[in-house]
Short mmCIF file of C-alpha atoms in Angstrom, two decimals:
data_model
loop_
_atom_site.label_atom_id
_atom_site.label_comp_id
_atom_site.label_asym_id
_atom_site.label_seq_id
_atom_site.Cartn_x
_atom_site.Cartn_y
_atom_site.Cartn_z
CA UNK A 257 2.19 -6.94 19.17
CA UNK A 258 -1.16 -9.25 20.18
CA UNK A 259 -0.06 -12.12 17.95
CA UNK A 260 -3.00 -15.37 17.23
CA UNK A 261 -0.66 -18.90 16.18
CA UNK A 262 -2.58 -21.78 15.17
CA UNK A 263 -0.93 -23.56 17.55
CA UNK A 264 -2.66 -21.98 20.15
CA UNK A 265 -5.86 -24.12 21.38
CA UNK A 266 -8.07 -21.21 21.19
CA UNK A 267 -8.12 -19.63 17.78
CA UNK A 268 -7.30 -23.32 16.61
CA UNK A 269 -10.64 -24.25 15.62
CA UNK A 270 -11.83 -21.00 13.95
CA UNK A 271 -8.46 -20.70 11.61
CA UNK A 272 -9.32 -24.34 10.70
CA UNK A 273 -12.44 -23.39 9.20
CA UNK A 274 -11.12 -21.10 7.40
CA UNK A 275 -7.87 -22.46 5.96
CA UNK A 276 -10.27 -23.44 2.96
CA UNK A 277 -12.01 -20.53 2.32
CA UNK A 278 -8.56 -18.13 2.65
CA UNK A 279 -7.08 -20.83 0.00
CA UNK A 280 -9.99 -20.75 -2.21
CA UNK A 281 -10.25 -16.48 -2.05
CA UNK A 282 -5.96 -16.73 -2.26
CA UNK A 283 -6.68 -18.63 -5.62
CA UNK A 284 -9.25 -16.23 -7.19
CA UNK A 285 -8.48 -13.16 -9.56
CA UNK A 286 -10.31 -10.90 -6.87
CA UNK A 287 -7.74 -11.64 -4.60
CA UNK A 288 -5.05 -9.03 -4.92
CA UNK A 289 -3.41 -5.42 -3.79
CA UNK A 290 -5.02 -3.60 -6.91
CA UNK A 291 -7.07 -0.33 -6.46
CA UNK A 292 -11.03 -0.30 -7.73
CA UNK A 293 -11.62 3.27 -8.67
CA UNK A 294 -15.07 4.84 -9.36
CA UNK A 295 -13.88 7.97 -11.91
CA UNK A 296 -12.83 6.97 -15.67
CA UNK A 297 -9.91 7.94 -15.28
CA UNK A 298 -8.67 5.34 -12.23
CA UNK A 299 -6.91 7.28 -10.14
CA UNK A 300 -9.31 9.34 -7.76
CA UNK A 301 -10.11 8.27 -4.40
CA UNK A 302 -13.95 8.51 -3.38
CA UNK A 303 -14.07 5.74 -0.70
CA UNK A 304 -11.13 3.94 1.43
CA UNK A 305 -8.70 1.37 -0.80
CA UNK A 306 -5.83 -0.59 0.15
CA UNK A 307 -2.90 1.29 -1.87
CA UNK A 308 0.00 -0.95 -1.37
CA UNK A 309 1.13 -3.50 0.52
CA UNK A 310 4.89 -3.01 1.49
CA UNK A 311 7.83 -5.77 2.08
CA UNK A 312 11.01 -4.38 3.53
CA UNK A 313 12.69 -5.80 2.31
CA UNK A 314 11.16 -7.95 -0.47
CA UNK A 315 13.48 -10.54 -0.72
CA UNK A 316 15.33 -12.49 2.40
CA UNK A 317 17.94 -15.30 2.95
CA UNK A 318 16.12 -18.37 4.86
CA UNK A 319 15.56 -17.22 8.47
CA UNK A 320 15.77 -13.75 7.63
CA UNK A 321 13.02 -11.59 8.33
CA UNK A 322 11.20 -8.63 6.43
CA UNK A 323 8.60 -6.19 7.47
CA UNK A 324 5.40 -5.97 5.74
CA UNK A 325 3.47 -2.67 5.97
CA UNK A 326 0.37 -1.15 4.17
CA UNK A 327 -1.29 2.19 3.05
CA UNK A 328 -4.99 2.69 3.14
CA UNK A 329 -6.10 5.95 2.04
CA UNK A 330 -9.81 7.66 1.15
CA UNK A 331 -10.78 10.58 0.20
CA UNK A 332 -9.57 12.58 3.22
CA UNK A 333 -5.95 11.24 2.92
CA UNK A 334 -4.12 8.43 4.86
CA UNK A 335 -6.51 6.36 6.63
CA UNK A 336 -5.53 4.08 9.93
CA UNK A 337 -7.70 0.85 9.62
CA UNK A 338 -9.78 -0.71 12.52
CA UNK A 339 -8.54 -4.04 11.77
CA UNK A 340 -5.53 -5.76 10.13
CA UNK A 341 -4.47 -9.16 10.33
CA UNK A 342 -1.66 -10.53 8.53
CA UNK A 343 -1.08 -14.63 7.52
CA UNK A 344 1.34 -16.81 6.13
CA UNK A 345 1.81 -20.01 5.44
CA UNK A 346 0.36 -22.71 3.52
CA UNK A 347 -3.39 -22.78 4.20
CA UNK A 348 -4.18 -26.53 3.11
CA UNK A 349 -2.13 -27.27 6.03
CA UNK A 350 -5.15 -25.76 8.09
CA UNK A 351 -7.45 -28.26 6.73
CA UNK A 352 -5.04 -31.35 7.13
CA UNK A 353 -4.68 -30.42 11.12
CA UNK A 354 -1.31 -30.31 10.98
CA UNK A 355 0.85 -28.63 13.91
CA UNK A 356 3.68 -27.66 12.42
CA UNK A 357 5.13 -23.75 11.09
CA UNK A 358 3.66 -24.41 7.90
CA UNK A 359 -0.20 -23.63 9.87
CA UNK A 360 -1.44 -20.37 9.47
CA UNK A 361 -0.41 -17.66 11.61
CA UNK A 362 -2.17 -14.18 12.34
CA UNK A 363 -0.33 -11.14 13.49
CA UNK A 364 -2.53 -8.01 14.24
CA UNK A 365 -1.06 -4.32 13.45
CA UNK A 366 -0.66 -2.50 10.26
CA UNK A 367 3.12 -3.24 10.42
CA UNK A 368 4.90 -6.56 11.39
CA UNK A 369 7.77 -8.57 11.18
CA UNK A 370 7.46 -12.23 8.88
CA UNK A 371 10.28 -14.79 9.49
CA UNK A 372 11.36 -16.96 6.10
CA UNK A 373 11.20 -20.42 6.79
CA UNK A 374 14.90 -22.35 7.63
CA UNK A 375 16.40 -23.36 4.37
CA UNK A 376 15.81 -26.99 5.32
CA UNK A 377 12.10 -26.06 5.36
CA UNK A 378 12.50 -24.04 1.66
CA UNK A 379 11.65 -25.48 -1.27
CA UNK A 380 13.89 -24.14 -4.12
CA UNK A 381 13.70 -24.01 -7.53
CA UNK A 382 16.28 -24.73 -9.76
CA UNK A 383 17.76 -21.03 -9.83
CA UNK A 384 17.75 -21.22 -5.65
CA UNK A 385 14.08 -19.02 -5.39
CA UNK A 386 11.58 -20.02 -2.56
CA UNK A 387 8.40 -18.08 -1.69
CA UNK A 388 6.48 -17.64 1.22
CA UNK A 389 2.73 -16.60 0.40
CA UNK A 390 1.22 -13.45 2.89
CA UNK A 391 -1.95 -13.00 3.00
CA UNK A 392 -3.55 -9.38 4.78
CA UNK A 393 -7.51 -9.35 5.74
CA UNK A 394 -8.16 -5.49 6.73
CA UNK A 395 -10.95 -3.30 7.54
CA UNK A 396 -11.91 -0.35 4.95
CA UNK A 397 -15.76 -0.19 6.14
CA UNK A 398 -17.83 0.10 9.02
CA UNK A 399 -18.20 -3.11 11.33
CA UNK A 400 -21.89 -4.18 11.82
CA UNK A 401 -23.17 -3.39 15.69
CA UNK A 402 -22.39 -7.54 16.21
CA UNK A 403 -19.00 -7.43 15.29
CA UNK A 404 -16.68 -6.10 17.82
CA UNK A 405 -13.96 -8.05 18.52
CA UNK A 406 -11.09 -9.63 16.59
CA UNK A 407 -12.46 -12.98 17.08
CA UNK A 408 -15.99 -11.72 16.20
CA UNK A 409 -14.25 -10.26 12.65
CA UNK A 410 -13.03 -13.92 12.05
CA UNK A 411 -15.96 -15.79 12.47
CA UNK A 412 -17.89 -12.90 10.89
CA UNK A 413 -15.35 -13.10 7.79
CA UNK A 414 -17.42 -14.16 5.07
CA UNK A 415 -20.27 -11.76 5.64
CA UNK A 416 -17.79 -9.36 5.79
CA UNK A 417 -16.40 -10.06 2.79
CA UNK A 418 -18.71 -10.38 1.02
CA UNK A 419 -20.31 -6.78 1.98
CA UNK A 420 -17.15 -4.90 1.16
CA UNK A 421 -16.04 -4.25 4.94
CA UNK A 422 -12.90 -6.04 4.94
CA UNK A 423 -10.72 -7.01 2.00
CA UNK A 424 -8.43 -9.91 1.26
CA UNK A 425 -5.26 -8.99 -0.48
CA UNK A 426 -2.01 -11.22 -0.73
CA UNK A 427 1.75 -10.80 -1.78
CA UNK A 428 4.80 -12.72 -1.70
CA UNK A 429 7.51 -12.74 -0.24
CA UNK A 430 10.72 -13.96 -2.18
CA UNK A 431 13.44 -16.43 -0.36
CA UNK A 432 17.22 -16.90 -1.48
CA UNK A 433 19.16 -19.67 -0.72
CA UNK A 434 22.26 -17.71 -0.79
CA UNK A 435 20.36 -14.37 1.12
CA UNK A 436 19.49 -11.18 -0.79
CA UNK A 437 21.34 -8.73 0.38
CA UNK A 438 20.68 -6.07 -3.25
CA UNK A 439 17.33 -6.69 -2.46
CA UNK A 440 15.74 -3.17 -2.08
CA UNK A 441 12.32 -1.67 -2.86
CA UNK A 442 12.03 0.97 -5.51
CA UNK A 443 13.65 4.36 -4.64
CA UNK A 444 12.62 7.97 -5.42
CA UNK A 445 15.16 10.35 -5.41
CA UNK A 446 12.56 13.67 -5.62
CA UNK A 447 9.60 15.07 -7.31
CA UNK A 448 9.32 18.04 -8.83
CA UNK A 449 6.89 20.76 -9.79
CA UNK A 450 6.96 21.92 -13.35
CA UNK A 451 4.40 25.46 -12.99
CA UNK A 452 2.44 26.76 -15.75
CA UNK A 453 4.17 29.81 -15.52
CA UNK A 454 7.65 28.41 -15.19
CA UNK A 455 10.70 30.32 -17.08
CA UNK A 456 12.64 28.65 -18.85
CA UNK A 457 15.46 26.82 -17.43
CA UNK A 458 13.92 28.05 -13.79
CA UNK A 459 14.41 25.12 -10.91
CA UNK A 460 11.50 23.08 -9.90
CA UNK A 461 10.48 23.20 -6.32
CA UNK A 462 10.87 19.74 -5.15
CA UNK A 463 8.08 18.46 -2.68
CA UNK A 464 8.53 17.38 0.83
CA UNK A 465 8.02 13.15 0.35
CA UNK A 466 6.72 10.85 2.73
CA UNK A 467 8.26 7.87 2.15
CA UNK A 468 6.89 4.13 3.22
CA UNK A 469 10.13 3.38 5.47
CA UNK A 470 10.44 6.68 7.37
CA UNK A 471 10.88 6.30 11.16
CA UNK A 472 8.46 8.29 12.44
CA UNK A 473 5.65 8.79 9.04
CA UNK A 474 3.24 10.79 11.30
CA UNK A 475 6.27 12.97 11.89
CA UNK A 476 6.99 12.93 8.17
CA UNK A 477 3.76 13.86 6.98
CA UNK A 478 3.70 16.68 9.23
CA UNK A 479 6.47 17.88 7.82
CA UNK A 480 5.60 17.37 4.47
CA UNK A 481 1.97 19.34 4.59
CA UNK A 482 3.39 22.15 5.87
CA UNK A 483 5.74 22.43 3.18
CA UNK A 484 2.72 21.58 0.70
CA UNK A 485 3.70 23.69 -2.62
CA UNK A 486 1.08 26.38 -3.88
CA UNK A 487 -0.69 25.73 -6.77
CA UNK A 488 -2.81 28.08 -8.59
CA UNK A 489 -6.65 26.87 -8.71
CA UNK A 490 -7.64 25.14 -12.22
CA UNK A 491 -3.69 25.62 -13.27
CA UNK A 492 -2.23 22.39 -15.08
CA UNK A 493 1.31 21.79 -13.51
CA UNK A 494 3.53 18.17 -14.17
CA UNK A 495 5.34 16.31 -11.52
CA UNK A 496 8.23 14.83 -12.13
CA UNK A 497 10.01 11.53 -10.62
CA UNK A 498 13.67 11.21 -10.42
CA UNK A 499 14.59 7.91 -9.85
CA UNK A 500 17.37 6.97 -6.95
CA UNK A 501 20.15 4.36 -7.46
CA UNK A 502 19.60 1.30 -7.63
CA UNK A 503 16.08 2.10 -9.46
CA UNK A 504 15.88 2.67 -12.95
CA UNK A 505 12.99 4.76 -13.87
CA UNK A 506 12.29 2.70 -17.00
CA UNK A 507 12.00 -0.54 -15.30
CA UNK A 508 9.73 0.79 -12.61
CA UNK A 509 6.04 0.68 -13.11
CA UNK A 510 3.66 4.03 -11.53
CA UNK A 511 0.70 5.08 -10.43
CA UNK A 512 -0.60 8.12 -9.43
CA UNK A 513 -3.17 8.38 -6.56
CA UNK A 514 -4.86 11.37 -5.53
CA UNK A 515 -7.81 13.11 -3.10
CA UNK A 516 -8.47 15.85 -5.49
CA UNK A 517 -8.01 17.09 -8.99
CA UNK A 518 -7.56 15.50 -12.53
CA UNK A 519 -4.43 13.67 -13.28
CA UNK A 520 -6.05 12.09 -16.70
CA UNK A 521 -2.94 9.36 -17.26
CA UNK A 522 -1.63 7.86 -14.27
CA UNK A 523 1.44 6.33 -15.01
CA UNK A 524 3.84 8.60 -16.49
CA UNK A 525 7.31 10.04 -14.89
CA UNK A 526 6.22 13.57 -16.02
CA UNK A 527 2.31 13.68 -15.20
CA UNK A 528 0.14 16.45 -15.42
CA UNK A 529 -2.11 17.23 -13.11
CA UNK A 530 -4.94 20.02 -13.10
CA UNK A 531 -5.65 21.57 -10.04
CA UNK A 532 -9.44 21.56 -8.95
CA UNK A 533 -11.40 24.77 -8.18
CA UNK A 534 -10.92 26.81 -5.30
CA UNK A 535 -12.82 26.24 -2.28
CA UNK A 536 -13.48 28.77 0.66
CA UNK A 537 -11.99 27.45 4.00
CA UNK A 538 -14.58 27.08 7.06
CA UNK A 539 -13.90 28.82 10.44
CA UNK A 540 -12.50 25.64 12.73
CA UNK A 541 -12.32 22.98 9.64
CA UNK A 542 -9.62 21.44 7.93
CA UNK A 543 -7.90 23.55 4.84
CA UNK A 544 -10.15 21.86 1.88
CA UNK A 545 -7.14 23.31 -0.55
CA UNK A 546 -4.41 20.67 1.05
CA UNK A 547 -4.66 17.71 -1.58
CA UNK A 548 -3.28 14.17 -0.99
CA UNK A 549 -0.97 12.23 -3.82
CA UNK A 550 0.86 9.60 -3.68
CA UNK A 551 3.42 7.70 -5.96
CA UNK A 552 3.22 4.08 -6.01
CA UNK A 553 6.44 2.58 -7.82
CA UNK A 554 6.17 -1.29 -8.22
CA UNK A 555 9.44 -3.02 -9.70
CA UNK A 556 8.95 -4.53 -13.53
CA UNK A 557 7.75 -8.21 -12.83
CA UNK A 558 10.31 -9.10 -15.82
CA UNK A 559 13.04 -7.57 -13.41
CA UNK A 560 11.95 -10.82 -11.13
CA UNK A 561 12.52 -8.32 -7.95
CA UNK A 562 8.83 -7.39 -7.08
CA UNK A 563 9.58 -4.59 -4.80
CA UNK A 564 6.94 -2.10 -3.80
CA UNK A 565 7.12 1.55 -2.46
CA UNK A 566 5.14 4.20 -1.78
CA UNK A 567 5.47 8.23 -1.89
CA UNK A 568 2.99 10.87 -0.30
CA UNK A 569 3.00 14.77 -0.74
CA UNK A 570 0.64 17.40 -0.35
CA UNK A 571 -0.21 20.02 -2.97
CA UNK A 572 -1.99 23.30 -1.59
CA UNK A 573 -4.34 25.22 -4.24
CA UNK A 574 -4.80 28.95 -4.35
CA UNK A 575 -7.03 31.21 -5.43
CA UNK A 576 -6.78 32.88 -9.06
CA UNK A 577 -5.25 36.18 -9.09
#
């Protein structure tokens, strides 16, 4: 992994001059892992958007380490981003000149590895709770024909910003004096498919999930649109979550995220969704049937254990009989 420290003469400089303008962005509401829809009903994807931002896990002893991982998605499905580049750290530290670990460090890849701090370098609170602050920059537009490079994207950052081609998003990663070893993200045991024309008492074909840890997710989703489950064009079906121990469905927060058709409320454990119209498939394309969603279960902040996952499955639509 191509990894920039501020410690290194090079890249020095340019993360200097920007330690106050990641701080001031850090400390402004736009600053965040939250989705900007265009439909009414805030759930439809029309252009690329940073889903989720992933720490596994989210909670660590001091000198314990945790992965952090994100999904962009657009309208197509799962999107892999141009550029990603991960920080943490205290960025005031940037604009004292300090050398120490508190500076700024960037990691490039859409997954890496964050060490806590030593506990003689944590600041606790009275209940034992440090944080470390992680910041992401990534691409979800085209680069201008000037911008190439990864050190071209930093100095270029503010433009960039500013014009919607890379975002700023930040999350935090919790610290334990005495380590965290419960600490686990928020698990999905299934999801279901309640049909229109369901009989009574009749089982519910689960969907194949994707889920954010899985070794191998290119593998996994694969897998999971080949198994996509048939839905009848313009039919209303409901999914259903079952939650897996530890999680407990009614202290997890959802979202529902989806390329195609309406899902009208998007937070519910048994959402409807209506299928969209059928379209015909074109000779060499991609099916235009096979629809993206994804479940996005965030842990109740009053829980105080701000874990994150994500979910992904395919639905398939068919024609009406």
């Amino acid at each position: 992994m191509t990894r920039y420290d501020a410690k290194t003469e090079h890249h020095r400089g340019t993360l200097r001059a920007l330690g106050g303008f990641l701080l001031l962005l850090l400390l402004t509401a736009a600053v965040g892992c939250g989705v900007e829809f265009d439909d009414e009903h805030q759930y439809l994807l029309k252009k690329a958007e940073l889903l989720s931002i992933t720490l596994d896990p989210p909670a660590v002893g001091p000198a314990e380490t945790s992965r952090a991982s994100l999904l962009l998605a657009d309208a197509e499905g799962e999107k892999a981003p141009g550029f990603v580049a991960w920080f943490a750290g205290d960025p005031m530290s940037l604009m004292a000149g300090e050398s120490s670990e508190a500076l700024v460090s960037l990691k490039l890849g859409t997954s890496v590895e964050f060490e806590a701090p030593a506990e003689k370098d944590c600041v606790f609170d009275d209940e034992g709770n440090a944080t470390l602050p992680l910041g992401l920059l990534v691409q979800i537009g085209e680069l201008p024909a000037d911008v190439k490079t990864p050190e071209e994207i930093m100095e270029a950052l503010p433009r960039l910003l500013d014009d919607g081609v890379v975002k700023l998003a930040s999350r935090t990663l919790q610290i334990r004096k005495g380590g965290a070893p419960q600490a686990v993200n928020p698990r999905v045991a299934g999801i279901s498919v309640e049909l229109e024309d369901e009989a009574q008492g009749a089982a519910r074909p689960q969907v194949a999930l994707v889920h954010h840890d899985d070794a191998d997710i290119a593998a996994a989703r694969h897998e999971a649109k080949a198994k996509a489950i048939s839905v009848i064009a313009e039919e209303r079906v409901h999914l259903h979550v079952a939650a897996a121990p530890p999680s407990d469905l009614d202290k997890l927060r959802l979202q529902w995220v989806a390329t195609g058709g309406d899902l009208k409320g998007r937070r519910l454990a048994r959402q409807p969704w209506v299928a969209p119209k059928y379209k015909e498939p074109k000779a060499g394309e991609p099916d235009p049937n096979v629809y993206t969603l994804w479940l996005i279960a965030r842990d109740d902040p009053e829980t105080e254990k701000l874990g994150q996952s994500w979910f992904e499955f395919y639905l398939r639509v068919t024609p009406k009989p």
